[in-house]
Amino acid sequence: MASRVWAAQFCLGQIESSVLNRAVWSLRLVHPSPGRRRNKRRFVVLLAVLVAGTSVWWLTRPKEIKRPAARITTRSLSASAQRAPLASSGLVGVAPAPKQPIETNNYPRPPDGIFEVQLALARLGISPGSLDGVSGPKTRLALMAFQQREDLSVTGELDASTKSRLLLATPPITNYTVTAEDLTRLQPVGKNWLEKSRQNRLDYETILELVAEKAQSHPNLIQRLNPAIDWTNMVAGTSVIIPSVERPPVRGKAAFARIHLESRTLQVFDENTNLLAHFPCSIAAFAEKRPAGELHVAVMAPNPNYTFDPENFPESAEARELNRKLIVPPGPNNPVGTVWIGLDKPGYGIHGTPRPEQVGRAESHGCFRLANWNAEYFSQLAWVGMPVYVEP
């Protein structure tokens, strides 16, 4: 009864003494006075209004808006040009990330930003080096090569006439799914020549390095495209966003190649002197080591090993201590990368490199270094006996 009393008190909005006898309470609850009946009717009406108002609000309340998934774009890449530190990768992992929707409308279209300019050039076989979304001398040289090929004013800038001819036919990015095979390839690379010679293969050290090379990109660009990915904690099935680079198909062999020492570029031409490909390349650190004139392709070896000869490294304390030749196994981290194209000058060749981001410098012992993907593409165009002209 007490609980009923307190409930009645609170429902009527009154607080009255609990010492009233039960007869009085019974009378007041069962037989209210006319005034009390009017009060009760007012309360019932008020309660009905409140219930009706609540119902109307509930039925007409704003519904949760389901927004479409955000589209992946590339406009922010040029603005985020600062380099992030490289990450390493292990084999233990997290749950795979879902694939991101890729915008597929409005193609072909002009490139938007430096990254898309680099990508559009690379798709034509005109390489700006590792895709990084940063404007620099290699991108400028690639633009000049495109302008020269298209018979445009050679400015090295994305002017209106160039933008009207340099088009993206398909979306600039795509999803790549990391495989178990990718992860099993990862292994540390020896720190010196002797350690490297004892390995069975010089493969990729990290999954970030592997994915970046597949996408012909700087590792920092891959990280910027995938800000939520933990590259140190990866499992098979993880989906990552990468640039969509598709080389033009090779329809025949080139007629000749030209290496320009001043610009540090290698260009490939057909028999009508039409430009087929353009690559940045590294040259010898010392001028006396740089060959000149007409050379010829003497041999082509995919996936080569490397013979370490201490006589070629007089500056190396390890070489002086070893005083013997070593055979270094193949792999993308081999000193000559994934392809060796030997020239008819002993000891000289065109080859890949384990450090594609550094291509375009004067730092070799005499050979011409290309990024592995560019060396592989060049090997499809070249042939034994093909002239290679080295110019100042």
GROMACS .gro file of N, CA and C in nm, residues 124-286:
model
  489
  124LEU      N    1   5.297   0.602  -7.072
  124LEU     CA    2   5.340   0.615  -7.211
  124LEU      C    3   5.481   0.563  -7.233
  125GLY      N    4   5.544   0.512  -7.126
  125GLY     CA    5   5.683   0.468  -7.136
  125GLY      C    6   5.781   0.581  -7.117
  126ILE      N    7   5.732   0.697  -7.072
  126ILE     CA    8   5.817   0.813  -7.046
  126ILE      C    9   5.827   0.827  -6.895
  127SER      N   10   5.931   0.772  -6.837
  127SER     CA   11   5.939   0.758  -6.692
  127SER      C   12   5.992   0.884  -6.625
  128PRO      N   13   5.922   0.931  -6.520
  128PRO     CA   14   5.974   1.039  -6.438
  128PRO      C   15   6.053   0.987  -6.318
  129GLY      N   16   6.090   0.859  -6.322
  129GLY     CA   17   6.151   0.795  -6.206
  129GLY      C   18   6.045   0.738  -6.115
  130SER      N   19   6.079   0.714  -5.990
  130SER     CA   20   5.981   0.663  -5.894
  130SER      C   21   5.868   0.764  -5.877
  131LEU      N   22   5.744   0.718  -5.892
  131LEU     CA   23   5.630   0.807  -5.873
  131LEU      C   24   5.628   0.854  -5.728
  132ASP      N   25   5.626   0.986  -5.709
  132ASP     CA   26   5.627   1.038  -5.572
  132ASP      C   27   5.535   1.158  -5.551
  133GLY      N   28   5.473   1.209  -5.659
  133GLY     CA   29   5.384   1.322  -5.643
  133GLY      C   30   5.455   1.453  -5.614
  134VAL      N   31   5.586   1.457  -5.638
  134VAL     CA   32   5.666   1.576  -5.609
  134VAL      C   33   5.729   1.626  -5.738
  135SER      N   34   5.712   1.753  -5.768
  135SER     CA   35   5.771   1.810  -5.888
  135SER      C   36   5.922   1.822  -5.870
  136GLY      N   37   5.997   1.780  -5.972
  136GLY     CA   38   6.142   1.785  -5.966
  136GLY      C   39   6.202   1.776  -6.104
  137PRO      N   40   6.335   1.771  -6.113
  137PRO     CA   41   6.401   1.770  -6.245
  137PRO      C   42   6.367   1.649  -6.330
  138LYS      N   43   6.347   1.532  -6.269
  138LYS     CA   44   6.315   1.413  -6.349
  138LYS      C   45   6.175   1.423  -6.411
  139THR      N   46   6.081   1.481  -6.337
  139THR     CA   47   5.947   1.504  -6.392
  139THR      C   48   5.953   1.607  -6.505
  140ARG      N   49   6.032   1.711  -6.485
  140ARG     CA   50   6.046   1.814  -6.588
  140ARG      C   51   6.107   1.755  -6.716
  141LEU      N   52   6.210   1.672  -6.702
  141LEU     CA   53   6.273   1.610  -6.819
  141LEU      C   54   6.176   1.516  -6.891
  142ALA      N   55   6.094   1.445  -6.814
  142ALA     CA   56   5.995   1.356  -6.875
  142ALA      C   57   5.890   1.437  -6.952
  143LEU      N   58   5.847   1.549  -6.896
  143LEU     CA   59   5.753   1.636  -6.967
  143LEU      C   60   5.815   1.690  -7.096
  144MET      N   61   5.942   1.726  -7.091
  144MET     CA   62   6.010   1.775  -7.210
  144MET      C   63   6.017   1.666  -7.318
  145ALA      N   64   6.044   1.543  -7.275
  145ALA     CA   65   6.049   1.432  -7.372
  145ALA      C   66   5.912   1.411  -7.437
  146PHE      N   67   5.805   1.420  -7.357
  146PHE     CA   68   5.670   1.406  -7.412
  146PHE      C   69   5.640   1.519  -7.510
  147GLN      N   70   5.674   1.641  -7.472
  147GLN     CA   71   5.648   1.755  -7.559
  147GLN      C   72   5.724   1.744  -7.691
  148GLN      N   73   5.848   1.696  -7.681
  148GLN     CA   74   5.927   1.678  -7.803
  148GLN      C   75   5.865   1.571  -7.892
  149ARG      N   76   5.820   1.462  -7.831
  149ARG     CA   77   5.758   1.354  -7.908
  149ARG      C   78   5.630   1.400  -7.975
  150GLU      N   79   5.554   1.486  -7.907
  150GLU     CA   80   5.425   1.532  -7.960
  150GLU      C   81   5.438   1.658  -8.044
  151ASP      N   82   5.562   1.703  -8.067
  151ASP     CA   83   5.587   1.823  -8.147
  151ASP      C   84   5.520   1.946  -8.086
  152LEU      N   85   5.532   1.958  -7.954
  152LEU     CA   86   5.481   2.074  -7.881
  152LEU      C   87   5.598   2.164  -7.841
  153SER      N   88   5.567   2.280  -7.792
  153SER     CA   89   5.671   2.367  -7.738
  153SER      C   90   5.735   2.298  -7.618
  154VAL      N   91   5.868   2.288  -7.619
  154VAL     CA   92   5.938   2.214  -7.514
  154VAL      C   93   5.966   2.308  -7.398
  155THR      N   94   5.878   2.304  -7.298
  155THR     CA   95   5.888   2.393  -7.182
  155THR      C   96   5.918   2.319  -7.052
  156GLY      N   97   5.886   2.190  -7.048
  156GLY     CA   98   5.899   2.117  -6.923
  156GLY      C   99   5.790   2.149  -6.823
  157GLU      N  100   5.689   2.222  -6.867
  157GLU     CA  101   5.577   2.261  -6.780
  157GLU      C  102   5.447   2.203  -6.836
  158LEU      N  103   5.350   2.187  -6.746
  158LEU     CA  104   5.219   2.137  -6.788
  158LEU      C  105   5.136   2.256  -6.837
  159ASP      N  106   5.173   2.308  -6.954
  159ASP     CA  107   5.099   2.420  -7.011
  159ASP      C  108   4.971   2.369  -7.076
  160ALA      N  109   4.893   2.461  -7.130
  160ALA     CA  110   4.761   2.425  -7.182
  160ALA      C  111   4.769   2.325  -7.297
  161SER      N  112   4.864   2.345  -7.389
  161SER     CA  113   4.874   2.254  -7.503
  161SER      C  114   4.917   2.115  -7.459
  162THR      N  115   5.006   2.109  -7.359
  162THR     CA  116   5.050   1.979  -7.309
  162THR      C  117   4.937   1.908  -7.236
  163LYS      N  118   4.862   1.984  -7.156
  163LYS     CA  119   4.753   1.925  -7.080
  163LYS      C  120   4.643   1.871  -7.171
  164SER      N  121   4.628   1.931  -7.288
  164SER     CA  122   4.524   1.882  -7.380
  164SER      C  123   4.564   1.751  -7.448
  165ARG      N  124   4.694   1.718  -7.445
  165ARG     CA  125   4.742   1.596  -7.513
  165ARG      C  126   4.779   1.485  -7.415
  166LEU      N  127   4.815   1.523  -7.294
  166LEU     CA  128   4.856   1.424  -7.193
  166LEU      C  129   4.733   1.385  -7.112
  167LEU      N  130   4.677   1.268  -7.140
  167LEU     CA  131   4.550   1.229  -7.081
  167LEU      C  132   4.561   1.099  -7.002
  168LEU      N  133   4.477   1.089  -6.900
  168LEU     CA  134   4.459   0.963  -6.827
  168LEU      C  135   4.339   0.890  -6.885
  169ALA      N  136   4.361   0.770  -6.936
  169ALA     CA  137   4.252   0.694  -6.998
  169ALA      C  138   4.171   0.616  -6.895
  170THR      N  139   4.232   0.584  -6.781
  170THR     CA  140   4.167   0.504  -6.677
  170THR      C  141   4.202   0.563  -6.541
  171PRO      N  142   4.132   0.522  -6.434
  171PRO     CA  143   4.159   0.577  -6.301
  171PRO      C  144   4.306   0.564  -6.263
  172PRO      N  145   4.359   0.660  -6.189
  172PRO     CA  146   4.501   0.660  -6.155
  172PRO      C  147   4.540   0.562  -6.046
  173ILE      N  148   4.444   0.512  -5.971
  173ILE     CA  149   4.478   0.422  -5.861
  173ILE      C  150   4.395   0.294  -5.870
  174THR      N  151   4.444   0.191  -5.804
  174THR     CA  152   4.376   0.062  -5.802
  174THR      C  153   4.406  -0.006  -5.670
  175ASN      N  154   4.340  -0.118  -5.645
  175ASN     CA  155   4.366  -0.197  -5.524
  175ASN      C  156   4.459  -0.312  -5.557
  176TYR      N  157   4.554  -0.337  -5.468
  176TYR     CA  158   4.642  -0.454  -5.479
  176TYR      C  159   4.628  -0.536  -5.352
  177THR      N  160   4.610  -0.666  -5.368
  177THR     CA  161   4.595  -0.756  -5.254
  177THR      C  162   4.726  -0.828  -5.227
  178VAL      N  163   4.777  -0.808  -5.108
  178VAL     CA  164   4.902  -0.873  -5.067
  178VAL      C  165   4.879  -1.024  -5.058
  179THR      N  166   4.969  -1.103  -5.117
  179THR     CA  167   4.954  -1.248  -5.120
  179THR      C  168   5.050  -1.315  -5.021
  180ALA      N  169   5.021  -1.441  -4.994
  180ALA     CA  170   5.111  -1.519  -4.908
  180ALA      C  171   5.249  -1.532  -4.973
  181GLU      N  172   5.251  -1.544  -5.105
  181GLU     CA  173   5.379  -1.553  -5.176
  181GLU      C  174   5.461  -1.426  -5.158
  182ASP      N  175   5.394  -1.310  -5.160
  182ASP     CA  176   5.465  -1.184  -5.135
  182ASP      C  177   5.536  -1.189  -5.001
  183LEU      N  178   5.465  -1.234  -4.900
  183LEU     CA  179   5.521  -1.233  -4.764
  183LEU      C  180   5.634  -1.333  -4.747
  184THR      N  181   5.626  -1.447  -4.816
  184THR     CA  182   5.733  -1.546  -4.802
  184THR      C  183   5.861  -1.501  -4.870
  185ARG      N  184   5.854  -1.403  -4.959
  185ARG     CA  185   5.974  -1.354  -5.026
  185ARG      C  186   6.060  -1.267  -4.936
  186LEU      N  187   6.001  -1.210  -4.833
  186LEU     CA  188   6.073  -1.112  -4.753
  186LEU      C  189   6.186  -1.175  -4.674
  187GLN      N  190   6.301  -1.110  -4.676
  187GLN     CA  191   6.417  -1.158  -4.601
  187GLN      C  192   6.516  -1.044  -4.584
  188PRO      N  193   6.590  -1.044  -4.474
  188PRO     CA  194   6.692  -0.939  -4.457
  188PRO      C  195   6.804  -0.957  -4.557
  189VAL      N  196   6.863  -0.846  -4.599
  189VAL     CA  197   6.975  -0.847  -4.692
  189VAL      C  198   7.104  -0.825  -4.613
  190GLY      N  199   7.206  -0.905  -4.645
  190GLY     CA  200   7.333  -0.894  -4.574
  190GLY      C  201   7.389  -0.753  -4.576
  191LYS      N  202   7.464  -0.720  -4.471
  191LYS     CA  203   7.517  -0.585  -4.457
  191LYS      C  204   7.648  -0.564  -4.531
  192ASN      N  205   7.713  -0.670  -4.573
  192ASN     CA  206   7.839  -0.655  -4.646
  192ASN      C  207   7.845  -0.758  -4.758
  193TRP      N  208   7.950  -0.750  -4.839
  193TRP     CA  209   7.961  -0.838  -4.956
  193TRP      C  210   7.966  -0.984  -4.918
  194LEU      N  211   8.037  -1.017  -4.813
  194LEU     CA  212   8.051  -1.157  -4.773
  194LEU      C  213   7.916  -1.213  -4.728
  195GLU      N  214   7.842  -1.137  -4.648
  195GLU     CA  215   7.710  -1.183  -4.604
  195GLU      C  216   7.615  -1.200  -4.722
  196LYS      N  217   7.618  -1.107  -4.816
  196LYS     CA  218   7.530  -1.118  -4.933
  196LYS      C  219   7.564  -1.241  -5.016
  197SER      N  220   7.692  -1.272  -5.029
  197SER     CA  221   7.733  -1.387  -5.111
  197SER      C  222   7.688  -1.518  -5.050
  198ARG      N  223   7.658  -1.520  -4.922
  198ARG     CA  224   7.617  -1.643  -4.853
  198ARG      C  225   7.466  -1.664  -4.857
  199GLN      N  226   7.390  -1.569  -4.910
  199GLN     CA  227   7.245  -1.584  -4.921
  199GLN      C  228   7.210  -1.657  -5.050
  200ASN      N  229   7.091  -1.717  -5.051
  200ASN     CA  230   7.047  -1.785  -5.173
  200ASN      C  231   6.977  -1.690  -5.270
  201ARG      N  232   6.934  -1.574  -5.220
  201ARG     CA  233   6.867  -1.476  -5.305
  201ARG      C  234   6.864  -1.342  -5.231
  202LEU      N  235   6.874  -1.234  -5.308
  202LEU     CA  236   6.866  -1.100  -5.249
  202LEU      C  237   6.730  -1.040  -5.284
  203ASP      N  238   6.629  -1.085  -5.210
  203ASP     CA  239   6.491  -1.045  -5.239
  203ASP      C  240   6.454  -0.921  -5.159
  204TYR      N  241   6.326  -0.888  -5.157
  204TYR     CA  242   6.281  -0.769  -5.086
  204TYR      C  243   6.293  -0.788  -4.935
  205GLU      N  244   6.323  -0.678  -4.866
  205GLU     CA  245   6.334  -0.684  -4.720
  205GLU      C  246   6.201  -0.656  -4.651
  206THR      N  247   6.116  -0.573  -4.710
  206THR     CA  248   5.989  -0.536  -4.649
  206THR      C  249   5.876  -0.544  -4.750
  207ILE      N  250   5.755  -0.558  -4.700
  207ILE     CA  251   5.639  -0.562  -4.789
  207ILE      C  252   5.617  -0.424  -4.852
  208LEU      N  253   5.653  -0.318  -4.782
  208LEU     CA  254   5.642  -0.184  -4.840
  208LEU      C  255   5.735  -0.170  -4.960
  209GLU      N  256   5.856  -0.220  -4.949
  209GLU     CA  257   5.950  -0.215  -5.062
  209GLU      C  258   5.895  -0.293  -5.181
  210LEU      N  259   5.840  -0.411  -5.155
  210LEU     CA  260   5.786  -0.495  -5.262
  210LEU      C  261   5.670  -0.426  -5.333
  211VAL      N  262   5.574  -0.374  -5.255
  211VAL     CA  263   5.457  -0.310  -5.314
  211VAL      C  264   5.498  -0.184  -5.391
  212ALA      N  265   5.590  -0.106  -5.335
  212ALA     CA  266   5.634   0.017  -5.402
  212ALA      C  267   5.697  -0.015  -5.537
  213GLU      N  268   5.779  -0.120  -5.543
  213GLU     CA  269   5.843  -0.153  -5.671
  213GLU      C  270   5.741  -0.206  -5.771
  214LYS      N  271   5.643  -0.282  -5.725
  214LYS     CA  272   5.537  -0.327  -5.816
  214LYS      C  273   5.464  -0.208  -5.878
  215ALA      N  274   5.451  -0.101  -5.800
  215ALA     CA  275   5.377   0.017  -5.845
  215ALA      C  276   5.468   0.125  -5.902
  216GLN      N  277   5.596   0.094  -5.922
  216GLN     CA  278   5.692   0.190  -5.978
  216GLN      C  279   5.691   0.320  -5.899
  217SER      N  280   5.684   0.309  -5.767
  217SER     CA  281   5.659   0.425  -5.682
  217SER      C  282   5.761   0.436  -5.570
  218HIS      N  283   5.773   0.557  -5.518
  218HIS     CA  284   5.851   0.579  -5.397
  218HIS      C  285   5.772   0.522  -5.279
  219PRO      N  286   5.838   0.457  -5.184
  219PRO     CA  287   5.764   0.402  -5.069
  219PRO      C  288   5.681   0.507  -4.996
  220ASN      N  289   5.729   0.631  -4.991
  220ASN     CA  290   5.652   0.734  -4.920
  220ASN      C  291   5.520   0.764  -4.989
  221LEU      N  292   5.515   0.754  -5.120
  221LEU     CA  293   5.388   0.773  -5.191
  221LEU      C  294   5.290   0.663  -5.152
  222ILE      N  295   5.337   0.539  -5.146
  222ILE     CA  296   5.250   0.427  -5.107
  222ILE      C  297   5.198   0.448  -4.966
  223GLN      N  298   5.282   0.498  -4.877
  223GLN     CA  299   5.236   0.525  -4.741
  223GLN      C  300   5.131   0.636  -4.739
  224ARG      N  301   5.148   0.738  -4.820
  224ARG     CA  302   5.052   0.847  -4.822
  224ARG      C  303   4.919   0.804  -4.881
  225LEU      N  304   4.922   0.708  -4.974
  225LEU     CA  305   4.798   0.655  -5.029
  225LEU      C  306   4.726   0.564  -4.930
  226ASN      N  307   4.798   0.513  -4.831
  226ASN     CA  308   4.742   0.417  -4.736
  226ASN      C  309   4.772   0.459  -4.593
  227PRO      N  310   4.719   0.573  -4.547
  227PRO     CA  311   4.755   0.625  -4.415
  227PRO      C  312   4.713   0.535  -4.300
  228ALA      N  313   4.616   0.447  -4.320
  228ALA     CA  314   4.568   0.362  -4.210
  228ALA      C  315   4.639   0.227  -4.204
  229ILE      N  316   4.726   0.198  -4.301
  229ILE     CA  317   4.792   0.068  -4.307
  229ILE      C  318   4.914   0.067  -4.216
  230ASP      N  319   4.926  -0.038  -4.135
  230ASP     CA  320   5.046  -0.061  -4.054
  230ASP      C  321   5.136  -0.155  -4.133
  231TRP      N  322   5.239  -0.102  -4.193
  231TRP     CA  323   5.325  -0.181  -4.281
  231TRP      C  324   5.415  -0.276  -4.205
  232THR      N  325   5.421  -0.262  -4.074
  232THR     CA  326   5.501  -0.355  -3.994
  232THR      C  327   5.419  -0.474  -3.947
  233ASN      N  328   5.290  -0.476  -3.982
  233ASN     CA  329   5.200  -0.578  -3.928
  233ASN      C  330   5.100  -0.617  -4.037
  234MET      N  331   5.142  -0.704  -4.127
  234MET     CA  332   5.067  -0.731  -4.250
  234MET      C  333   5.040  -0.880  -4.264
  235VAL      N  334   4.923  -0.913  -4.319
  235VAL     CA  335   4.890  -1.052  -4.349
  235VAL      C  336   4.844  -1.063  -4.493
  236ALA      N  337   4.849  -1.184  -4.545
  236ALA     CA  338   4.798  -1.210  -4.680
  236ALA      C  339   4.650  -1.175  -4.686
  237GLY      N  340   4.608  -1.116  -4.795
  237GLY     CA  341   4.470  -1.073  -4.812
  237GLY      C  342   4.449  -0.926  -4.784
  238THR      N  343   4.549  -0.858  -4.730
  238THR     CA  344   4.536  -0.714  -4.706
  238THR      C  345   4.530  -0.639  -4.839
  239SER      N  346   4.434  -0.551  -4.852
  239SER     CA  347   4.418  -0.471  -4.974
  239SER      C  348   4.481  -0.334  -4.953
  240VAL      N  349   4.567  -0.294  -5.045
  240VAL     CA  350   4.631  -0.163  -5.038
  240VAL      C  351   4.606  -0.088  -5.168
  241ILE      N  352   4.611   0.043  -5.161
  241ILE     CA  353   4.591   0.128  -5.278
  241ILE      C  354   4.726   0.160  -5.340
  242ILE      N  355   4.738   0.142  -5.471
  242ILE     CA  356   4.862   0.170  -5.541
  242ILE      C  357   4.832   0.243  -5.672
  243PRO      N  358   4.930   0.314  -5.728
  243PRO     CA  359   4.910   0.370  -5.861
  243PRO      C  360   4.887   0.260  -5.964
  244SER      N  361   4.801   0.286  -6.059
  244SER     CA  362   4.770   0.190  -6.165
  244SER      C  363   4.858   0.223  -6.285
  245VAL      N  364   4.973   0.155  -6.294
  245VAL     CA  365   5.070   0.182  -6.401
  245VAL      C  366   5.062   0.070  -6.504
  246GLU      N  367   5.029   0.106  -6.624
  246GLU     CA  368   5.023   0.008  -6.733
  246GLU      C  369   5.114   0.056  -6.845
  247ARG      N  370   5.221  -0.019  -6.868
  247ARG     CA  371   5.314   0.018  -6.974
  247ARG      C  372   5.249  -0.003  -7.111
  248PRO      N  373   5.289   0.075  -7.210
  248PRO     CA  374   5.241   0.046  -7.346
  248PRO      C  375   5.297  -0.087  -7.393
  249PRO      N  376   5.220  -0.167  -7.464
  249PRO     CA  377   5.271  -0.297  -7.510
  249PRO      C  378   5.387  -0.279  -7.607
  250VAL      N  379   5.483  -0.372  -7.599
  250VAL     CA  380   5.598  -0.369  -7.690
  250VAL      C  381   5.557  -0.437  -7.820
  251ARG      N  382   5.556  -0.363  -7.928
  251ARG     CA  383   5.512  -0.417  -8.057
  251ARG      C  384   5.629  -0.451  -8.149
  252GLY      N  385   5.749  -0.420  -8.106
  252GLY     CA  386   5.866  -0.450  -8.188
  252GLY      C  387   5.991  -0.399  -8.120
  253LYS      N  388   6.104  -0.430  -8.179
  253LYS     CA  389   6.231  -0.389  -8.122
  253LYS      C  390   6.264  -0.245  -8.161
  254ALA      N  391   6.344  -0.182  -8.078
  254ALA     CA  392   6.390  -0.046  -8.106
  254ALA      C  393   6.499  -0.048  -8.212
  255ALA      N  394   6.532   0.070  -8.265
  255ALA     CA  395   6.642   0.082  -8.362
  255ALA      C  396   6.772   0.118  -8.292
  256PHE      N  397   6.763   0.206  -8.192
  256PHE     CA  398   6.884   0.246  -8.119
  256PHE      C  399   6.843   0.315  -7.989
  257ALA      N  400   6.942   0.333  -7.901
  257ALA     CA  401   6.923   0.405  -7.775
  257ALA      C  402   7.025   0.518  -7.767
  258ARG      N  403   6.989   0.621  -7.695
  258ARG     CA  404   7.078   0.735  -7.677
  258ARG      C  405   7.085   0.769  -7.529
  259ILE      N  406   7.207   0.778  -7.474
  259ILE     CA  407   7.229   0.818  -7.335
  259ILE      C  408   7.287   0.958  -7.335
  260HIS      N  409   7.221   1.048  -7.265
  260HIS     CA  410   7.266   1.187  -7.257
  260HIS      C  411   7.324   1.209  -7.117
  261LEU      N  412   7.456   1.229  -7.110
  261LEU     CA  413   7.523   1.235  -6.980
  261LEU      C  414   7.482   1.358  -6.900
  262GLU      N  415   7.467   1.471  -6.965
  262GLU     CA  416   7.435   1.593  -6.891
  262GLU      C  417   7.299   1.584  -6.822
  263SER      N  418   7.199   1.535  -6.895
  263SER     CA  419   7.064   1.524  -6.836
  263SER      C  420   7.045   1.393  -6.761
  264ARG      N  421   7.139   1.299  -6.777
  264ARG     CA  422   7.131   1.167  -6.712
  264ARG      C  423   7.001   1.097  -6.749
  265THR      N  424   6.982   1.084  -6.879
  265THR     CA  425   6.864   1.016  -6.932
  265THR      C  426   6.905   0.916  -7.039
  266LEU      N  427   6.824   0.811  -7.053
  266LEU     CA  428   6.839   0.713  -7.160
  266LEU      C  429   6.709   0.714  -7.239
  267GLN      N  430   6.720   0.734  -7.370
  267GLN     CA  431   6.602   0.736  -7.455
  267GLN      C  432   6.614   0.631  -7.564
  268VAL      N  433   6.500   0.574  -7.602
  268VAL     CA  434   6.495   0.465  -7.699
  268VAL      C  435   6.410   0.510  -7.818
  269PHE      N  436   6.458   0.481  -7.940
  269PHE     CA  437   6.393   0.530  -8.062
  269PHE      C  438   6.368   0.415  -8.159
  270ASP      N  439   6.267   0.435  -8.244
  270ASP     CA  440   6.244   0.338  -8.351
  270ASP      C  441   6.321   0.380  -8.476
  271GLU      N  442   6.303   0.308  -8.585
  271GLU     CA  443   6.381   0.334  -8.706
  271GLU      C  444   6.349   0.469  -8.769
  272ASN      N  445   6.234   0.527  -8.733
  272ASN     CA  446   6.198   0.660  -8.784
  272ASN      C  447   6.228   0.770  -8.683
  273THR      N  448   6.310   0.737  -8.584
  273THR     CA  449   6.351   0.829  -8.476
  273THR      C  450   6.234   0.876  -8.391
  274ASN      N  451   6.125   0.800  -8.388
  274ASN     CA  452   6.016   0.828  -8.295
  274ASN      C  453   6.055   0.778  -8.157
  275LEU      N  454   6.026   0.858  -8.055
  275LEU     CA  455   6.060   0.821  -7.919
  275LEU      C  456   5.971   0.708  -7.870
  276LEU      N  457   6.033   0.597  -7.828
  276LEU     CA  458   5.959   0.483  -7.773
  276LEU      C  459   5.959   0.482  -7.621
  277ALA      N  460   6.067   0.528  -7.561
  277ALA     CA  461   6.078   0.524  -7.415
  277ALA      C  462   6.181   0.626  -7.368
  278HIS      N  463   6.162   0.670  -7.246
  278HIS     CA  464   6.251   0.768  -7.183
  278HIS      C  465   6.269   0.726  -7.037
  279PHE      N  466   6.394   0.716  -6.991
  279PHE     CA  467   6.422   0.676  -6.854
  279PHE      C  468   6.528   0.767  -6.792
  280PRO      N  469   6.512   0.806  -6.666
  280PRO     CA  470   6.626   0.865  -6.595
  280PRO      C  471   6.728   0.756  -6.567
  281CYS      N  472   6.856   0.791  -6.566
  281CYS     CA  473   6.960   0.691  -6.537
  281CYS      C  474   7.071   0.754  -6.456
  282SER      N  475   7.140   0.672  -6.380
  282SER     CA  476   7.260   0.715  -6.308
  282SER      C  477   7.381   0.691  -6.395
  283ILE      N  478   7.483   0.776  -6.378
  283ILE     CA  479   7.606   0.764  -6.456
  283ILE      C  480   7.724   0.757  -6.360
  284ALA      N  481   7.844   0.741  -6.415
  284ALA     CA  482   7.964   0.728  -6.333
  284ALA      C  483   7.989   0.854  -6.251
  285ALA      N  484   8.039   0.834  -6.131
  285ALA     CA  485   8.069   0.947  -6.044
  285ALA      C  486   8.183   1.031  -6.097
  286PHE      N  487   8.280   0.968  -6.165
  286PHE     CA  488   8.397   1.040  -6.215
  286PHE      C  489   8.393   1.044  -6.367
   0.00000   0.00000   0.00000
